[in-house]
Amino acid sequence: MNPEQKLAELGLELPVLSTPVANYVPFKRDGNIVYLSGQGPRRPDGTYPAGKVGRDVTIEEAYGHARQTALGLLAAAKAAAGSLDRVEILKVFGMVNAVPDFADQPKVINGCSDLLVEVLGERGRHARSAVGLGSLPNNMTVEIEAVIRVHE
């Protein structure tokens, strides 16, 4: 089953690749390596779930936000590679907008990692960092960036 079929089986659709709101691009390609800019869990209306994980947002809700963010990363990866069949995830860097004593960042970013593996299989397995921050743009709950390889 290819990644597009897997998305359909999961009842998921890739969002439209968002236009950057500042002076950057959604991805930058260097040969077969592509750097995907950080994204948050953008809703169809362009807004983001907001708040601090551990106070305003539960781990389970933030896990869902990270999963939603993975769809945006897959949309950027598809734009960069031309097809999800050619994408391999190398590295994910997940940031969680959390209260100071929050220590479950990996549980939140698992939402992204789990979806990438569900959709891409072994090519979705990746190296990863998950960190907590005092704030994120738009007060969004998570922001995630990735590095991918495009297979010819």
XYZ file of C-alpha atoms in Angstrom:
152
model
C 0.000 0.000 0.000
C 1.470 3.376 -0.971
C 1.407 6.415 1.359
C -1.546 8.058 -0.430
C -3.595 4.866 -0.055
C -2.592 4.623 3.602
C -3.783 8.202 4.220
C -7.103 7.368 2.565
C -7.430 4.181 4.642
C -6.874 6.271 7.788
C -9.527 8.745 6.610
C -6.954 11.541 6.400
C -6.203 14.173 3.771
C -3.140 16.327 3.373
C -3.845 20.013 3.953
C -3.077 22.650 1.360
C 0.523 23.726 1.869
C 0.347 26.998 3.765
C 2.006 30.165 2.556
C 4.717 31.369 4.953
C 3.727 34.440 6.962
C 7.280 35.788 7.161
C 10.523 35.802 5.188
C 11.091 32.060 4.753
C 10.065 29.179 2.484
C 8.116 25.995 3.369
C 11.126 23.850 2.471
C 14.671 24.128 1.190
C 16.195 21.399 -0.932
C 19.913 20.563 -1.138
C 20.327 17.641 -3.511
C 18.299 14.750 -2.096
C 18.048 16.313 1.377
C 15.140 18.644 2.146
C 14.678 20.786 5.234
C 11.026 21.326 6.104
C 10.226 24.545 7.960
C 8.544 24.323 11.328
C 4.779 23.953 11.287
C 2.017 23.916 13.833
C -1.379 22.212 13.980
C -3.105 24.603 11.577
C -6.845 24.213 11.322
C -8.628 24.548 7.940
C -9.612 28.129 8.858
C -5.929 29.032 9.411
C -6.070 29.233 13.207
C -4.054 27.133 15.641
C -4.955 25.356 18.884
C -3.406 27.538 21.568
C -2.306 27.203 25.155
C 0.206 25.621 27.455
C 0.436 21.860 27.564
C 0.154 20.793 31.185
C -2.200 23.640 32.062
C -4.624 24.515 29.229
C -4.122 21.446 27.053
C -3.821 17.768 27.986
C -1.110 15.440 26.737
C -3.750 13.595 24.684
C -4.984 16.800 23.044
C -1.422 17.904 22.282
C -0.669 14.419 20.866
C -3.535 15.053 18.415
C -2.087 18.464 17.582
C 1.289 16.859 16.826
C -0.477 14.292 14.636
C -2.238 17.107 12.772
C 1.106 18.870 12.350
C 2.537 15.707 10.767
C -0.045 16.049 7.991
C 1.288 19.532 7.240
C 4.833 18.186 7.173
C 3.748 15.433 4.780
C 2.131 18.065 2.534
C 5.414 19.996 2.435
C 7.370 16.783 1.838
C 5.094 15.871 -1.052
C 5.535 19.344 -2.570
C 9.308 19.009 -2.279
C 9.545 15.415 -3.561
C 6.666 15.313 -6.023
C 5.283 12.163 -4.402
C 5.150 10.687 -0.916
C 6.450 7.450 -2.465
C 9.847 9.154 -2.680
C 9.972 10.519 0.891
C 12.039 9.217 3.794
C 11.944 11.061 7.130
C 15.440 11.464 8.585
C 14.988 13.793 11.564
C 12.094 15.376 13.450
C 12.505 18.265 15.880
C 9.409 18.762 18.025
C 8.767 21.753 20.254
C 6.031 21.796 22.895
C 4.583 24.999 24.381
C 4.429 23.804 27.971
C 4.410 24.852 31.580
C 7.911 24.954 33.130
C 7.681 21.639 34.997
C 6.152 19.663 32.099
C 8.318 16.617 31.338
C 6.296 14.575 28.830
C 7.355 16.247 25.575
C 8.129 12.862 23.968
C 4.549 11.681 24.603
C 3.242 14.758 22.762
C 5.605 14.532 19.780
C 4.779 10.823 19.460
C 1.626 12.049 17.716
C 3.769 13.202 14.811
C 6.153 10.251 14.863
C 3.363 7.690 15.055
C 1.556 9.145 12.034
C 4.735 9.365 9.952
C 5.398 5.664 10.552
C 1.741 4.740 9.920
C 1.802 6.488 6.546
C 5.380 5.886 5.362
C 6.256 2.606 7.080
C 9.999 2.100 7.553
C 10.714 5.303 5.612
C 8.811 7.126 8.333
C 11.156 6.007 11.137
C 13.447 8.847 12.125
C 15.853 10.364 14.603
C 14.092 12.859 16.879
C 14.298 15.535 19.522
C 11.352 16.667 21.656
C 11.773 19.774 23.788
C 9.637 22.087 25.884
C 9.588 25.828 25.312
C 8.135 28.780 27.177
C 6.203 29.990 24.127
C 5.616 29.346 20.438
C 4.294 31.584 17.629
C 0.548 32.270 17.868
C 0.683 30.583 21.295
C 0.257 27.277 19.399
C 0.714 24.093 21.374
C 3.345 22.422 19.191
C 5.702 23.269 16.360
C 7.564 20.578 14.458
C 10.200 20.679 11.734
C 11.775 17.823 9.810
C 14.595 16.795 7.517
C 13.783 14.353 4.731
C 15.549 12.436 1.973
C 14.044 12.285 -1.505
C 14.598 8.944 -3.212
C 14.952 8.968 -6.983
